[in-house]
Every structure is written in structure tokens, then in C-alpha cells.
CSV table of C-alpha atoms in Angstrom, one decimal:
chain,number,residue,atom,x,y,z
A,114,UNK,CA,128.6,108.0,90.1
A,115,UNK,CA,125.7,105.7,90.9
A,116,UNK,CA,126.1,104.4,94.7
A,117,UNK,CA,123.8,101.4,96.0
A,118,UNK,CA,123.3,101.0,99.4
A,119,UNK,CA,124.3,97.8,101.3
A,120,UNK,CA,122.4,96.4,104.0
A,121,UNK,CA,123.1,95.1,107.0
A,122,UNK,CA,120.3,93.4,109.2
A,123,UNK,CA,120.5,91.6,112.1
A,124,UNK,CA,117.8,89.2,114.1
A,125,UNK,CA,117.3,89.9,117.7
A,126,UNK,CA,113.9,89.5,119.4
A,127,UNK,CA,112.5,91.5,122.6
A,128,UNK,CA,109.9,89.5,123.8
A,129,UNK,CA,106.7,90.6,126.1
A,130,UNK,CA,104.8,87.7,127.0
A,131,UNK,CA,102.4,90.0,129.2
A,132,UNK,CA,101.5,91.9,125.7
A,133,UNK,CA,100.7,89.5,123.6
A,134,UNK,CA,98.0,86.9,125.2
A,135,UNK,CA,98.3,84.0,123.1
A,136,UNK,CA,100.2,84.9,119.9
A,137,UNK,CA,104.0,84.5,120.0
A,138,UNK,CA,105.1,88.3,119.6
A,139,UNK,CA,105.5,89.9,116.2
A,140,UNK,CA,109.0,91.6,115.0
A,141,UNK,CA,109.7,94.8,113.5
A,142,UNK,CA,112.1,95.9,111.0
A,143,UNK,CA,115.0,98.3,110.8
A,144,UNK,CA,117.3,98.5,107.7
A,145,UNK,CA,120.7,99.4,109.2
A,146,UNK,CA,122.2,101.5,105.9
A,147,UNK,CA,126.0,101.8,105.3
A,148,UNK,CA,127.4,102.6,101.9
A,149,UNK,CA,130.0,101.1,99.4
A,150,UNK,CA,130.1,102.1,95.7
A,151,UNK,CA,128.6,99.9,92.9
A,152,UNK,CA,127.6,97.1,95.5
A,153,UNK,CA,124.3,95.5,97.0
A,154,UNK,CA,125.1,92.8,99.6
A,155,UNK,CA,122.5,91.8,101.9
A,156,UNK,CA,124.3,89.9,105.1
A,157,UNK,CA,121.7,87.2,106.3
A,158,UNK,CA,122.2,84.9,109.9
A,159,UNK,CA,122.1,81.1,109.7
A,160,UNK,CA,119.1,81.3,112.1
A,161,UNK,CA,117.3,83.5,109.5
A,162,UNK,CA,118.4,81.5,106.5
A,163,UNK,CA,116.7,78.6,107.8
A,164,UNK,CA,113.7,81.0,107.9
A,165,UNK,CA,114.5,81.7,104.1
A,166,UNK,CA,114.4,85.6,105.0
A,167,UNK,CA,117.2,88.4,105.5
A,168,UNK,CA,117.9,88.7,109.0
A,169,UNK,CA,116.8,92.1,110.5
A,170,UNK,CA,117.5,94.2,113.6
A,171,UNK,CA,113.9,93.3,115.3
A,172,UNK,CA,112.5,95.6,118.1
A,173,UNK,CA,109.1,94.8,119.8
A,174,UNK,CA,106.9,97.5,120.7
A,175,UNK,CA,103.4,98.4,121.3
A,176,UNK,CA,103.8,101.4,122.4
A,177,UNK,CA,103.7,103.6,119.4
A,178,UNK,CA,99.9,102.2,119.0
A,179,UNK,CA,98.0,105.1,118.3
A,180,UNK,CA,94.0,105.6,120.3
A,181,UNK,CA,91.5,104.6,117.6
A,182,UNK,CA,90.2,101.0,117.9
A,183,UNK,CA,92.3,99.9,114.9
A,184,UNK,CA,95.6,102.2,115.8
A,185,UNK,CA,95.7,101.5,120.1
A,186,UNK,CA,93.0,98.9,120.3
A,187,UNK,CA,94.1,95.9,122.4
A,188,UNK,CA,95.7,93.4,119.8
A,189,UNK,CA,94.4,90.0,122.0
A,190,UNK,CA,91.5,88.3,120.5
A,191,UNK,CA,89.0,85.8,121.4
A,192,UNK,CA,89.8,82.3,121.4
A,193,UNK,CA,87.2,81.4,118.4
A,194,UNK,CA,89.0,84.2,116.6
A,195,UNK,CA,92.3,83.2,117.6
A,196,UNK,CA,91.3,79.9,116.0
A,197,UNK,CA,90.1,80.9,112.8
A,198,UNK,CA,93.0,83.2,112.4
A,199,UNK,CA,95.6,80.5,112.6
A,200,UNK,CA,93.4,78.1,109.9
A,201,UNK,CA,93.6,80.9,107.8
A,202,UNK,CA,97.3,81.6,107.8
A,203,UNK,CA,98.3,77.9,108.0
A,204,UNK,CA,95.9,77.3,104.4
A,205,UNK,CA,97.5,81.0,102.9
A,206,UNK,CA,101.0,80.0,104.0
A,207,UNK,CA,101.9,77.4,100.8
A,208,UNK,CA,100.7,79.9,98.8
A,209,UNK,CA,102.5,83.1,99.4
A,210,UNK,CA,105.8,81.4,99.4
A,211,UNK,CA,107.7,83.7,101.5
A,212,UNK,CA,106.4,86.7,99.5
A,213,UNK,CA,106.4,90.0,101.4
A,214,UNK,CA,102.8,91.4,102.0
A,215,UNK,CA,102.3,95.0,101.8
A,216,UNK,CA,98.9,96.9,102.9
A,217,UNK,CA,98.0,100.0,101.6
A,218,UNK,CA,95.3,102.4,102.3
A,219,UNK,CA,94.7,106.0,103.9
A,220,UNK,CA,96.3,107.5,106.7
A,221,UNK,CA,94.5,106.0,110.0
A,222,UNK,CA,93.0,102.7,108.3
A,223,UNK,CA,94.8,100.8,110.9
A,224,UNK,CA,97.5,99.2,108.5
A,225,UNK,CA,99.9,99.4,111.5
A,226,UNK,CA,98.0,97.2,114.0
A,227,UNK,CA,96.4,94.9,111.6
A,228,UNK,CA,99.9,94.5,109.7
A,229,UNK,CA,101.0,93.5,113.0
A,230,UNK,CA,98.5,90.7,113.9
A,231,UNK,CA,99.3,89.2,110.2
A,232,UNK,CA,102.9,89.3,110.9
A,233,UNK,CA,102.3,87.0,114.0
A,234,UNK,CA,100.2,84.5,112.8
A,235,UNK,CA,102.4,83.8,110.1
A,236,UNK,CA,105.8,84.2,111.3
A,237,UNK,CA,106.5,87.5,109.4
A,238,UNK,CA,108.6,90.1,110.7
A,239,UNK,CA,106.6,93.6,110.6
A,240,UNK,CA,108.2,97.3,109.0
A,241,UNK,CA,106.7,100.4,108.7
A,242,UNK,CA,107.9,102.3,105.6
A,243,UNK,CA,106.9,105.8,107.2
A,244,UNK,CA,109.1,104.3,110.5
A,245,UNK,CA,112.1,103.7,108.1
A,246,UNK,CA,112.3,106.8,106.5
A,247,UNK,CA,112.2,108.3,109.8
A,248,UNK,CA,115.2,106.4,110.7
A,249,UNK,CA,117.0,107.2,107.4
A,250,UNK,CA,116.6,110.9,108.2
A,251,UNK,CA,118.0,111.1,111.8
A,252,UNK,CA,115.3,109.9,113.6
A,253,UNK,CA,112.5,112.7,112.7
A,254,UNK,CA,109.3,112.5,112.8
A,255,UNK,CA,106.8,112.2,108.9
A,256,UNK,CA,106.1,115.7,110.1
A,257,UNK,CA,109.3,116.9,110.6
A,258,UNK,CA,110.2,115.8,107.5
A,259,UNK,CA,107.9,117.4,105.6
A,260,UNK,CA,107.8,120.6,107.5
A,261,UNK,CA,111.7,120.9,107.3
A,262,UNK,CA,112.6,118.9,103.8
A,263,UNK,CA,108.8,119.3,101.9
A,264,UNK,CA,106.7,116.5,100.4
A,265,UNK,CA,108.4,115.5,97.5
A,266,UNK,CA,112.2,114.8,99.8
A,267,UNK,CA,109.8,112.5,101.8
A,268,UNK,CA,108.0,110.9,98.7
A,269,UNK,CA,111.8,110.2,97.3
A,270,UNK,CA,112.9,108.4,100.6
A,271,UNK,CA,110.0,106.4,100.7
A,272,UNK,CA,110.4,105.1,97.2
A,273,UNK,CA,114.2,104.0,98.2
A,274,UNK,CA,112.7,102.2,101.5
A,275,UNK,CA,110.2,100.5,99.3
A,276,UNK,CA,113.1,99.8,96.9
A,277,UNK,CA,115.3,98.1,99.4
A,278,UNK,CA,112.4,96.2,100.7
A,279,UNK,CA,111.2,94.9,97.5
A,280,UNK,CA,114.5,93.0,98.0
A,281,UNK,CA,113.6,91.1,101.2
A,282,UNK,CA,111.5,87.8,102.2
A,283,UNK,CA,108.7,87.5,104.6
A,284,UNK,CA,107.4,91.0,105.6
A,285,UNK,CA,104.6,92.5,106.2
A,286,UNK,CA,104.7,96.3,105.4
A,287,UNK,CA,102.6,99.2,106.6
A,288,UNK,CA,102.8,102.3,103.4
A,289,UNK,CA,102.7,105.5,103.9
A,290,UNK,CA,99.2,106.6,102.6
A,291,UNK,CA,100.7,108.2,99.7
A,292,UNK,CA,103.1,105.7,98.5
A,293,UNK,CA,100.5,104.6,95.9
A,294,UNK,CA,100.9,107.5,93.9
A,295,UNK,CA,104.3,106.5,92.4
A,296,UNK,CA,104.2,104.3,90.1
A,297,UNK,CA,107.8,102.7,90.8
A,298,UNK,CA,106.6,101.9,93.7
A,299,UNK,CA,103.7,99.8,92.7
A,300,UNK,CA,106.6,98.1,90.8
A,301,UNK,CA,108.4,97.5,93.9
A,302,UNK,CA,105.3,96.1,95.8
A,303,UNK,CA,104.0,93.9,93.1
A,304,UNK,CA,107.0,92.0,94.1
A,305,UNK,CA,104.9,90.8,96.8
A,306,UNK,CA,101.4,91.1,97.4
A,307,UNK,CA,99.3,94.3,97.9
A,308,UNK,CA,96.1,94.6,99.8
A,309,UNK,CA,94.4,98.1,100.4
A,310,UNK,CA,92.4,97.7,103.2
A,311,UNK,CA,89.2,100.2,102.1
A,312,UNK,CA,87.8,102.2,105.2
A,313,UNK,CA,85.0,104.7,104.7
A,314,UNK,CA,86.2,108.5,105.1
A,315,UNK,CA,83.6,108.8,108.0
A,316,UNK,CA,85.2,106.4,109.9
A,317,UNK,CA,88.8,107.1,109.1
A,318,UNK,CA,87.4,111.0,110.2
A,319,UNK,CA,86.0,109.7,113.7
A,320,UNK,CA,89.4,107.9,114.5
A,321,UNK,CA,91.8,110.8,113.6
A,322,UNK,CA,89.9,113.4,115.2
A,323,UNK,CA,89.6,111.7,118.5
A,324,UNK,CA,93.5,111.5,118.2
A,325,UNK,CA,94.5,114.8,116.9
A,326,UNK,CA,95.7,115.3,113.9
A,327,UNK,CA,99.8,116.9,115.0
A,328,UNK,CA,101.6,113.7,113.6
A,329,UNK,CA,99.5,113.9,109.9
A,330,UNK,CA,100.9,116.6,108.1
A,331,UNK,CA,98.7,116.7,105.0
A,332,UNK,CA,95.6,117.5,107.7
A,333,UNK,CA,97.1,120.3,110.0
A,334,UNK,CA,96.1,123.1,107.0
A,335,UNK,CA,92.1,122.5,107.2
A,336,UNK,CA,89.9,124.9,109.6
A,337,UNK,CA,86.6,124.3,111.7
A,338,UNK,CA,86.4,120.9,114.1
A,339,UNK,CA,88.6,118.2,114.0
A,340,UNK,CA,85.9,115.7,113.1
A,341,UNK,CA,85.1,118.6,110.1
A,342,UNK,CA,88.6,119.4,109.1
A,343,UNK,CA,89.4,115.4,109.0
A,344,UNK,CA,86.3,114.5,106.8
A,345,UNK,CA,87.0,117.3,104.5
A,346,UNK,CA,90.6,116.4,103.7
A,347,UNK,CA,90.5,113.0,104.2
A,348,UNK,CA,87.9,113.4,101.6
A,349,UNK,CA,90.2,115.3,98.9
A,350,UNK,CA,92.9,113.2,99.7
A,351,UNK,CA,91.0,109.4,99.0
A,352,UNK,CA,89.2,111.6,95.4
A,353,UNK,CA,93.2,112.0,94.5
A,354,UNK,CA,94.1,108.3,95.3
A,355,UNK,CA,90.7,106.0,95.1
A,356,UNK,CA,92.1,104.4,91.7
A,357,UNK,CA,95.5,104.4,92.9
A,358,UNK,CA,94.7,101.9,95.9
A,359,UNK,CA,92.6,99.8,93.4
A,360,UNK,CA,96.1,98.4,91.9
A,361,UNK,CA,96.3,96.5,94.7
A,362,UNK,CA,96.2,92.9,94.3
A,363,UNK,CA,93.5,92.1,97.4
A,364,UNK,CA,90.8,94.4,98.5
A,365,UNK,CA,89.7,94.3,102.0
A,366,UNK,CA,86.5,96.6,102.3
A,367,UNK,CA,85.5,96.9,105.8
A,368,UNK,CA,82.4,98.0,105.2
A,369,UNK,CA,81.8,94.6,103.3
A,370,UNK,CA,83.0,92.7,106.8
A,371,UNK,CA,80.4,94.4,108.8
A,372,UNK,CA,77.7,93.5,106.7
A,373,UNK,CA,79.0,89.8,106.3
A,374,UNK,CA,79.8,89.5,110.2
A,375,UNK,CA,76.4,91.3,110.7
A,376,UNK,CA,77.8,94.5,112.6
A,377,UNK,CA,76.3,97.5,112.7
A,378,UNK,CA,79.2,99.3,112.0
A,379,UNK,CA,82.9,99.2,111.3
A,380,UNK,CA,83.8,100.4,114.8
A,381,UNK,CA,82.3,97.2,116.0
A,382,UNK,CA,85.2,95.5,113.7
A,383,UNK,CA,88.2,94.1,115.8
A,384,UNK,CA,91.6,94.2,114.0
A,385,UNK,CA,91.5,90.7,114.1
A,386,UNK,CA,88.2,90.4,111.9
A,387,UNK,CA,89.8,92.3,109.4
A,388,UNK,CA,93.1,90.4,109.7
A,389,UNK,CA,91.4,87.1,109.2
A,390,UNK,CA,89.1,88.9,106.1
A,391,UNK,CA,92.8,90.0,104.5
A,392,UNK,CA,94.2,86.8,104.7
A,393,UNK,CA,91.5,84.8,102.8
A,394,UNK,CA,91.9,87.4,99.9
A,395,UNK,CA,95.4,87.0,99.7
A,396,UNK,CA,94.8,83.5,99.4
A,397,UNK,CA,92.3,84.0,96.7
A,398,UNK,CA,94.7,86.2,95.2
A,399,UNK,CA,97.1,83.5,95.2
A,400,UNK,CA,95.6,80.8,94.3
A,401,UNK,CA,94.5,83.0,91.1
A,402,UNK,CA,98.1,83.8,90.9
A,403,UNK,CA,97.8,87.1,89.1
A,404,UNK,CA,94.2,86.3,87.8
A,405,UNK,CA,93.0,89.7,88.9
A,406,UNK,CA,91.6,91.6,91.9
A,407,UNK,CA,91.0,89.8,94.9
A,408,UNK,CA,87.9,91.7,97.0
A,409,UNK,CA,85.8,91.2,100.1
């Protein structure tokens, strides 16, 4: 017999004043799961309705901020880019609606941090898929999970998180690297609007190596160097899913942003440049509604 979870999420708030300079802090997401046969019920709070979103249990963390400059990087920004960032989300508001936002790309292209910044600016709450899962499997870590359970027991909890998010308002989600590959899930994001932010392998290489590689499980079978055994993966993993990404609706290719913002490199990119460079896509997305691929 076919059982549908029901939902329960709740709003509270933690907030950090000393973290988060002059943004108000962003919230995170945590679906709170209990089960009832043939029934969906989503239970929202007056506060939240008045939002026009589902309430959720909200934690706020930077903690879990990996090293690289786009994973642990200080989220504050200068005041000119604090500026620009909030014309941007107050001219791309109207025109997502309350749609959820979800970013996809490969492991370590920073989807976490910048999917934070985004989140605050426009009054989102903030989930990671990969976070969720781990939740909905005791609390275990992606590489747990796929150590103890394998890939595909992983792939299949995702695609229920995705599922159950699909159903929510004004999110924005961090995928797992890999969720692209599904097509149901595509159907479950397009329910929103998808932006792969596009990071060259070298760069994704350079960040993951100088973090270590224990907490990405498709990485930890490669031999030589970190930098080596990163590049050489990371490299097999984007030739699998290059066209996969591409369905996105918004492309934010950060090697486009340097050259526009006349940087020598990507490093030299703060999360907040490319925050700032995903929101105007969105909103030329939007305004396009549907009328093809947004790209920096």
C-alpha cells in the first residue's frame, strides 16, 4: 500500500547578530517526517502564512562552512556590494513569486554559502538536500550513507527530499551534485527555478584538495596528490553530468564574472559577486518566463 509522508514544519529563528554584519540572518530547513497512510498535510503557522510559505523548523549555523573561499569564506560583504545586492533582489522579487530557487552544480562549487547569501537578501529560508537526507537516515553523514547503504539508497532519498520540497514556497536549495542525473528530479525542481552555478574543474580541484576530500565519497577511490586525485575525478564526474546541469533554467559561469568584474581569476570572486551575478539571471529568466536559458 502506497504511504505519503506528512509534514510537519515549524518556524523558529536562532539569531547571531555578531555573524552576520549587516544582513538579517538567513534560516535553514528541516522537514520533520511522521507518517499516515494515503495523506499529505503540510501544517503552516499564521506567522509563516502571512509570508505565503510552509512554516519550517529553522536552525542558524555557520559552522558547518567548509575552508575554501566559497565553502568557509566570511559571508559579510562590502557596503557597495551590499548595496547592489539588495537592488537586485528587490527588482527579482515580483518576479519569482514565492518560487523556490534551487542551485545546482558540482560538489565544492560553493552552492551552500552562496545559497545562503540569496536566502538572506530575499527573505528565503535556506535547505540543503544532502543535509536532509542526512536527517532522514538517522543523522549520518553523505558518506556514511553511501559507504553503509550504496549510491543508489542515497540517490532514492534524495529524490523523495526533492519531492517533498517541490511542494514548499520560498526556498533556496543547495543539491547534491548528482541530483541532476534523475530526471524526476528535474521535474521536481522545474517547479521553481534552477541555476547551475558553472565552476572550472581546476578551481573546484584547488578548493577540495586544500580541504580533504573524507566527507566526498565519489573522490576517496583516486590515487596520487589531492590536488591530482581531485582534478582527475572531478574531471570524470562533470564529462558524466556537463549536459545534465545545462537543464537548468539560469547559468552562472564564474569564469564569465571574472572576466566581466575584470579579475584575474575566480578565487578573486567573493560569494557575494556571484550571488548578485545569479540573481540577475534569474530575473532574466523570469522575465522570459520559460523563454529559454538564462547565462552569464
Amino acid at each position: 500500500m502506497d504511504v505519503k509522508a506528512a509534514q510537519r514544519l515549524q518556524l523558529s529563528a536562532v539569531v547571531q547578530p555578531e555573524r552576520f554584519g549587516r544582513r538579517p540572518p538567513f534560516s535553514t530547513c528541516r522537514l520533520g517526517v511522521s507518517r499516515e497512510p494515503q495523506s499529505l498535510r503540510v501544517f503552516v503557522s499564521p506567522m509563516m502564512m502571512r509570508r505565503r510559505t510552509t512554516a519550517l523548523e529553522v536552525s542558524s549555523s555557520y559552522d558547518n562552512i567548509s575552508a575554501s573561499i566559497l565553502e568557509s569564506g566570511s559571508v559579510h560583504a562590502p557596503l557597495d556590494e551590499e548595496l547592489i545586492l539588495k537592488n537586485r533582489s528587490q527588482e527579482t522579487q515580483p518576479y519569482l513569486n514565492g518560487r523556490c530557487i534551487y542551485l545546482v552544480g558540482m560538489m565544492g562549487s560553493g552552492k551552500t554559502t552562496v545559497g545562503k547569501i540569496m536566502s538572506q537578501v530575499l527573505g528565503y529560508s535556506f535547505c540543503d538536500s544532502d543535509a536532509l537526507v542526512e536527517e532522514e537516515v538517522g543523522g549520518n553523514s553523505v558518506a556514511d550513507i553511501f559507504e553503509q547503504h550504496g549510491e543508489t539508497f542515497f540517490r532514492n532519498k534524495e529524490t523523495e527530499v526533492l519531492h517533498k520540497l517541490s511542494l514548499l514556497h520560498r526556498l533556496v536549495i543547495s543539491t547534491g551534485g548528482g541530483a541532476v542525473m534523475r530526471p524526476i528530479n528535474w521535474k521536481y525542481m522545474h517547479k521553481g527555478v534552477s541555476v547551475w552555478l558553472d565552476v572550472p574543474v581546476e578551481a573546484l580541484a584547488q578548493r577540495i584538495a586544500a580541504v580533504g576530500t573524507n566527507s566526498r565519497p565519489l573522490l576517496n577511490y583516486e590515487a596520487g596528490d589531492p590536488y591530482t586525485r581531485a582534478f582527475m575525478r572531478l574531471s570524470a564526474i562533470f564529462e558524466e553530468r556537463g549536459e545534465a546541469y545545462a537543464n537548468a533554467n539560469a547559468r552562472v559561469s564564474l569564469k564569465k564574472i571574472a572576466i566581466k568584474l575584470s579579475k584575474r581569476d575566480v578565487s578573486e570572486l567573493s560569494p557575494t559577486d556571484i550571488a548578485i551575478e545569479a540573481l540577475e539571471q534569474i530575473d532574466n529568466f523570469l522575465k522570459g518566463e520559460g523563454g529559454g536559458y538564462a547565462e552569464c
